[in-house]
Coordinates of C-alpha atoms and ligand atoms in Angstrom, one line a residue:
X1 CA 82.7 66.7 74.3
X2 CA 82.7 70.3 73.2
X3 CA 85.8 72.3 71.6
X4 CA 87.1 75.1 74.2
X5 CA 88.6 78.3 73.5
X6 CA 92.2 76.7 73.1
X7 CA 90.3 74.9 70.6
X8 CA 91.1 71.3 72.5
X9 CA 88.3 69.3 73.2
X10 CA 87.0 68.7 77.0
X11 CA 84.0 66.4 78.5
X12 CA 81.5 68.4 79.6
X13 CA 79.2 65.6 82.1
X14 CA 76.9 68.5 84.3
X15 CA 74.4 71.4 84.0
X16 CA 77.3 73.9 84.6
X17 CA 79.5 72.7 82.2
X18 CA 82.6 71.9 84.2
X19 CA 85.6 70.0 82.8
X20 CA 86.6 66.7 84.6
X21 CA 89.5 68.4 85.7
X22 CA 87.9 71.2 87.2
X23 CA 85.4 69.1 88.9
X24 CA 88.3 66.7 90.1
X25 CA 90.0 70.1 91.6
X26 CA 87.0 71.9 92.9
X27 CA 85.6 68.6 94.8
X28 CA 89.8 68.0 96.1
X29 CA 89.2 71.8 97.6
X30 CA 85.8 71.3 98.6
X31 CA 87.3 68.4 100.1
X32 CA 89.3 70.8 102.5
X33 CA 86.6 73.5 102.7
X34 CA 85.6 72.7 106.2
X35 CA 89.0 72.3 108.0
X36 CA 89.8 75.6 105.8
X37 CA 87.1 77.0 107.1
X38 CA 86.2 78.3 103.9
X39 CA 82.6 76.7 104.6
X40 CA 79.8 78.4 106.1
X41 CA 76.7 78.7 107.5
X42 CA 74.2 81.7 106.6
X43 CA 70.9 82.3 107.8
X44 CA 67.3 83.7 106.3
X45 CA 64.8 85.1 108.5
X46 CA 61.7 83.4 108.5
X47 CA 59.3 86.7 109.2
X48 CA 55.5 86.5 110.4
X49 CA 53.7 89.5 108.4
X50 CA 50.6 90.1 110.3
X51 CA 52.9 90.0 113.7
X52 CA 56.0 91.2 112.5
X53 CA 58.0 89.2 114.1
X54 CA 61.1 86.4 113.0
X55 CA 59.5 83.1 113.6
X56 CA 62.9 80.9 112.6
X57 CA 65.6 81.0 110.0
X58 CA 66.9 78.6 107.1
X59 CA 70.5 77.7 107.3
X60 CA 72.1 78.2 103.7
X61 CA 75.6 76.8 103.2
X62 CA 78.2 79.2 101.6
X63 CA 81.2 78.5 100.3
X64 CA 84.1 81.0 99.9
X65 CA 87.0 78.8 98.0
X66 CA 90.7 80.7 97.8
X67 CA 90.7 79.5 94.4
X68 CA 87.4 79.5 92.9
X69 CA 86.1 82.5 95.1
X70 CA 82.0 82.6 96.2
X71 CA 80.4 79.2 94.6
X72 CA 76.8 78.8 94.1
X73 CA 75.6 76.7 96.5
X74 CA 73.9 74.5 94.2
X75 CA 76.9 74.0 91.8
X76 CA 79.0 72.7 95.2
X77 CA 75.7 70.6 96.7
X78 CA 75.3 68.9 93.4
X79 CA 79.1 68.0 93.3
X80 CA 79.0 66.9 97.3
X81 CA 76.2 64.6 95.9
X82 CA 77.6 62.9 93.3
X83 CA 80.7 62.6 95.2
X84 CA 79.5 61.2 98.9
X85 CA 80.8 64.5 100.5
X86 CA 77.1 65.7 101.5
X87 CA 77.2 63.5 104.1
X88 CA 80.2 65.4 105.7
X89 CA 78.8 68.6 104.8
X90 CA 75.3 68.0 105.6
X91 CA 76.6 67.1 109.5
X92 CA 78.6 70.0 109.8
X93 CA 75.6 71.9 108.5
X94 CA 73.3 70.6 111.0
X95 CA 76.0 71.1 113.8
X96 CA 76.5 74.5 112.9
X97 CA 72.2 75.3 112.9
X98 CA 71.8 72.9 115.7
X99 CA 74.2 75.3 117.8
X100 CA 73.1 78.4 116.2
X101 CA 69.3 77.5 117.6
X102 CA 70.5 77.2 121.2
X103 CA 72.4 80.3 121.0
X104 CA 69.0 82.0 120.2
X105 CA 67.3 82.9 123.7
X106 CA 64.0 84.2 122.4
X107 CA 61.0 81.2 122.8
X108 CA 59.3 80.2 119.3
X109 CA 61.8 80.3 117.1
X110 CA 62.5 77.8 114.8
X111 CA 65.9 77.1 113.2
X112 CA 65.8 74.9 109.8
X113 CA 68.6 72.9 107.6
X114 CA 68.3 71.6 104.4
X115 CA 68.7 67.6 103.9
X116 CA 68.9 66.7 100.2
X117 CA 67.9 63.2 99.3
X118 CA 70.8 61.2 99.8
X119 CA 71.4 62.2 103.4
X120 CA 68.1 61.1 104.2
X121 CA 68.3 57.5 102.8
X122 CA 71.3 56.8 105.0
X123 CA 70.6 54.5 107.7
X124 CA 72.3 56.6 110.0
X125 CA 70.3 59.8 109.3
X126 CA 68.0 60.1 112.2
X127 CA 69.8 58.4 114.6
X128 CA 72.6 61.4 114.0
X129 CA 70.1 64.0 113.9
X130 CA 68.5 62.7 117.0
X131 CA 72.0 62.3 118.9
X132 CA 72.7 66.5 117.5
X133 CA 69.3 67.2 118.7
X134 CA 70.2 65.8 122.1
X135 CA 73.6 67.2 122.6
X136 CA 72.2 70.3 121.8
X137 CA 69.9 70.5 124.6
X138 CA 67.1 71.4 122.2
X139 CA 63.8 72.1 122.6
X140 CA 61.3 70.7 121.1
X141 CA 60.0 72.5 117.6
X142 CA 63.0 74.6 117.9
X143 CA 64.6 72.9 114.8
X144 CA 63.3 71.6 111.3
X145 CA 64.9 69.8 108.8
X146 CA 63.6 70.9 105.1
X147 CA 63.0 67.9 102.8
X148 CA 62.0 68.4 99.4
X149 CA 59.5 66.0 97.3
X150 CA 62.4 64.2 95.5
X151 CA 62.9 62.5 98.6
X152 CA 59.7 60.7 98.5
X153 CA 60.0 59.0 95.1
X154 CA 62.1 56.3 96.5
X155 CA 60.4 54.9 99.0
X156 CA 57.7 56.6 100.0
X157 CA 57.1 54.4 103.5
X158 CA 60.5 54.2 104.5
X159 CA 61.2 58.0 104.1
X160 CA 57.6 58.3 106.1
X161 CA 59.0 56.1 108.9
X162 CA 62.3 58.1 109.1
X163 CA 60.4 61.6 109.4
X164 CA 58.0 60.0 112.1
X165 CA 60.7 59.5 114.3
X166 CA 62.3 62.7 113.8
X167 CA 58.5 64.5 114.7
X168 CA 58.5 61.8 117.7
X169 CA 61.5 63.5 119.4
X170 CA 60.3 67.1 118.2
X171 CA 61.7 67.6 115.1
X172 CA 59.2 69.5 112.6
X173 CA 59.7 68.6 109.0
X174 CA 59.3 71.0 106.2
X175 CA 58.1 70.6 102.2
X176 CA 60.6 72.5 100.3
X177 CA 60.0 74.2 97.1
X178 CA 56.7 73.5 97.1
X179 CA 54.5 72.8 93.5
X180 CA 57.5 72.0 91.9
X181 CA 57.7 68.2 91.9
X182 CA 55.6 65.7 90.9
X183 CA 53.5 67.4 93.7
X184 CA 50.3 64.9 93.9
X185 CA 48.4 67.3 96.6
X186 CA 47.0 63.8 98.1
X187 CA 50.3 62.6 99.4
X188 CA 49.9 65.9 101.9
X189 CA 48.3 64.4 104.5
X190 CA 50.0 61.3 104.5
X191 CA 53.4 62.7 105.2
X192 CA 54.3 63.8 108.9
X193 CA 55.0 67.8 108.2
X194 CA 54.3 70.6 109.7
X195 CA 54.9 73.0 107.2
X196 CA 55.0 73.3 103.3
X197 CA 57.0 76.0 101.5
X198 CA 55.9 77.7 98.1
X199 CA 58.2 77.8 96.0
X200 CA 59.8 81.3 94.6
X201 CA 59.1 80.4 91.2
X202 CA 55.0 80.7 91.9
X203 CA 55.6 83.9 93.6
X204 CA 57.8 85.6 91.3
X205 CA 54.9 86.7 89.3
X206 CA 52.2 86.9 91.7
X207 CA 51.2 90.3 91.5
X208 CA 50.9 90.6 87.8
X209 CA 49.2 87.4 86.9
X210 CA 46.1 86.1 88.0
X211 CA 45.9 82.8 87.2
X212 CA 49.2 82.2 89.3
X213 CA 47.7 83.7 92.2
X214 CA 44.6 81.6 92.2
X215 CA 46.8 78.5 92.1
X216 CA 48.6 79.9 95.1
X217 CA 45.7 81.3 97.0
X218 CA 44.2 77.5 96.5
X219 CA 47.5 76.1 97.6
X220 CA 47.6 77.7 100.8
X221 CA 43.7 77.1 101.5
X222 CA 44.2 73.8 101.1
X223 CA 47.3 73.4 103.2
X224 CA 45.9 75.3 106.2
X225 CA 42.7 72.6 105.9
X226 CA 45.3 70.0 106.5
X227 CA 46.6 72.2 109.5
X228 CA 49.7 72.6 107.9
X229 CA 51.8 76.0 108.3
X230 CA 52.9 77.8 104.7
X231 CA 56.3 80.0 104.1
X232 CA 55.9 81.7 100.8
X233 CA 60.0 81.8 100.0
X234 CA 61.9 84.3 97.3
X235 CA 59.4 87.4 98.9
X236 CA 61.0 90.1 96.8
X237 CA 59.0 93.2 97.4
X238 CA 56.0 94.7 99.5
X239 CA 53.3 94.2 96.3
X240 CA 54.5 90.3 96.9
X241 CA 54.2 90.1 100.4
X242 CA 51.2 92.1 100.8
X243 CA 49.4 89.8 97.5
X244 CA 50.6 86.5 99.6
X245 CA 49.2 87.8 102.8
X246 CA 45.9 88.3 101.1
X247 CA 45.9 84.8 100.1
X248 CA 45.7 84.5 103.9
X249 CA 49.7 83.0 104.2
X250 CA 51.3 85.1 106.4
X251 CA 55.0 83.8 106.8
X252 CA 57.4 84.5 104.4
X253 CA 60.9 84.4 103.3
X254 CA 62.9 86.9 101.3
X255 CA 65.2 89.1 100.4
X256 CA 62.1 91.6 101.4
X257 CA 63.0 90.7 104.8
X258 CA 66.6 90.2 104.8
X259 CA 68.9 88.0 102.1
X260 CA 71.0 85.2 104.1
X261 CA 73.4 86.6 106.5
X262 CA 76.2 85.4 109.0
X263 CA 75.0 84.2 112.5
X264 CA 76.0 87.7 114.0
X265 CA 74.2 89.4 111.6
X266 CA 70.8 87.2 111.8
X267 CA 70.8 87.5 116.4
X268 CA 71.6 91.5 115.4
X269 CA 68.6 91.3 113.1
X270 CA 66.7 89.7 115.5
X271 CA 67.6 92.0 118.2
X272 CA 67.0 95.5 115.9
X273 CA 63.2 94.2 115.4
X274 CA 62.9 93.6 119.0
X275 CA 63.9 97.5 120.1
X276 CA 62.4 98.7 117.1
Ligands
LIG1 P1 66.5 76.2 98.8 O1 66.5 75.3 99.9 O2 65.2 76.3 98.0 O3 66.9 77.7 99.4 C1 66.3 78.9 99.0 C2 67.2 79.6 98.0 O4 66.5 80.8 97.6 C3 68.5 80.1 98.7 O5 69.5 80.0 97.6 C4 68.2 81.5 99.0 O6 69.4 82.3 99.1 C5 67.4 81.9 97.9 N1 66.5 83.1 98.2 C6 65.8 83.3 99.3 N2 65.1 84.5 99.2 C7 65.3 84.9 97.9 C8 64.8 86.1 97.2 O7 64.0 86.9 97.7 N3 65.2 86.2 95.9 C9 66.1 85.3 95.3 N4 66.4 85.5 94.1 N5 66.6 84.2 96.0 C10 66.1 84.0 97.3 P2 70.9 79.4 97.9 O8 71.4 79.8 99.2 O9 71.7 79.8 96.7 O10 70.7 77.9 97.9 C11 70.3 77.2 96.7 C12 69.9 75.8 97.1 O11 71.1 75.0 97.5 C13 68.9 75.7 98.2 O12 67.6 75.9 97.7 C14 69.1 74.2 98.6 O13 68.5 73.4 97.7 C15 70.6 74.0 98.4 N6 71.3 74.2 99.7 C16 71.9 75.3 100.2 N7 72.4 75.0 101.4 C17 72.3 73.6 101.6 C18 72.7 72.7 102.6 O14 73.2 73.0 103.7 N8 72.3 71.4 102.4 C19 71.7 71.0 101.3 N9 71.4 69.7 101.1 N10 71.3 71.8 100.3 C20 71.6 73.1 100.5
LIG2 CA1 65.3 75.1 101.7
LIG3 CA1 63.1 76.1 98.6
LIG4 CA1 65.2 75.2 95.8

């Protein structure tokens, strides 16, 4: 507990420091946010350097409450966590990508959506995705689901299974935040992905310090050996993407290329780099 500036006392229980109460309000809105349509789905081009060319986009959920205004998305996944709501937002989530992929005409694009641990060790998980993935008329590598290493600690066989099934009916799965975890590098090859993506905290100081750019250049060498794609994520400027692309990665994500946008915006993106 921890005196406020009313000088009463509040319980403080999570990283940002909310009070019960505001917690028990926020979740009651964020309750509402999807028939409010107050939650939304943004998306970051994934870019190919050497071709410049958009080779898929990560779907980033936003919420705009009337009362609370923009929150961060990890403030409102964290309370959809603890609470059981992910599972509600995580299917409209991969409704809204699933839809947003088949709107997309151009061949080779790949359309990806975040699924936090929790969502994967429901039973139902795959067989939903699969169902989406069917309705959708999909083809196959045309959508990825983003996984991070958290969701191995659990039980590493089990999750395995799950993903195989997904990659079966043309899924491709993607290591988030990559180096971040309790990354063993000899897991790698035991896990059915097809990508990995470095995390923004390795390349946020790439250019400037040596040592970290070793560790990524080895990274990356050793990921291609396992035939494995990379995405370097949080690309901030040209030194960054030109020092990754040296390290012989050539996809990245960033606000270099373009923050997270609305659907419009991401197919007018798309559309602008085509005509030039
Ligand atoms: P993440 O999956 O690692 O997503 C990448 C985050 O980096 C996004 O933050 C994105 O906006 C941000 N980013 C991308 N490029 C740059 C850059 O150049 N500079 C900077 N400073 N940031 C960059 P965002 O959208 O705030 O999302 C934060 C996290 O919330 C995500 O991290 C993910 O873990 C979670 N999240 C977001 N949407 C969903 C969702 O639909 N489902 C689940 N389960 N988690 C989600
Ligand atoms: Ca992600
Ligand atoms: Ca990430
Ligand atoms: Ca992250």
């Amino acid at each position: 507990a921890k005196k406020n500036s009313k000088g009463s006392y509040e319980i403080y229980n999570d990283q940002y420091g909310m009070s019960i109460e505001r917690r028990f309000q926020m979740l009651s809105e964020l309750k509402l946010s999807i028939y409010n349509k107050e939650l939304v789905c943004y998306y970051q081009p994934q870019y190919d350097y050497d071709k410049k060319a958009v080779v898929g986009f990560e779907s980033l959920a936003r919420w705009n409450s009337k009362k609370f205004g923009m929150v961060p998305p990890l403030q409102f996944i964290e309370l959809a966590e603890e609470t059981g709501f992910i599972k509600q937002l995580g299917r409209f989530m991969i409704n809204q990508a699933f839809a947003f992929a088949k709107s997309i005409s151009d061949p080779g694009i790949c359309v990806s959506f975040n699924a936090s641990p929790i969502e994967l060790m429901q039973a139902d998980f795959t067989d939903y995705v699969i169902e989406r993935f069917c309705y959708y008329e999909l083809e196959p590598e045309s959508v990825a689901i983003e996984i991070t290493e958290s969701c191995l600690i659990e039980s590493f066989d089990d999750v395995v299974k799950k993903l195989k099934i997904l990659t079966d009916c043309g899924i491709s799965i993607y290591l988030d935040d990559f180096g971040t975890g309790f990354s063993s590098l000899s897991y790698l090859k035991e896990l059915p992905i097809h990508a990995v993506k470095i995390d923004k905290s390795f390349i946020d100081n790439i250019v400037s310090d040596r040592v970290r750019r070793d560790i990524v250049d080895m990274i990356i060498r050793l990921a291609h050996r396992l035939n494995l794609k990379v995405i370097a994520e949080g690309v901030e400027t040209k030194e960054q993407a030109q020092c990754i692309s040296e390290c012989g990665c050539n996809l990245i994500q960033g606000y270099y290329i373009s923050k997270p946008v609305p659907g419009e915006e991401a197919i007018a993106f798309l559309d602008e780099l085509k005509t030039g």
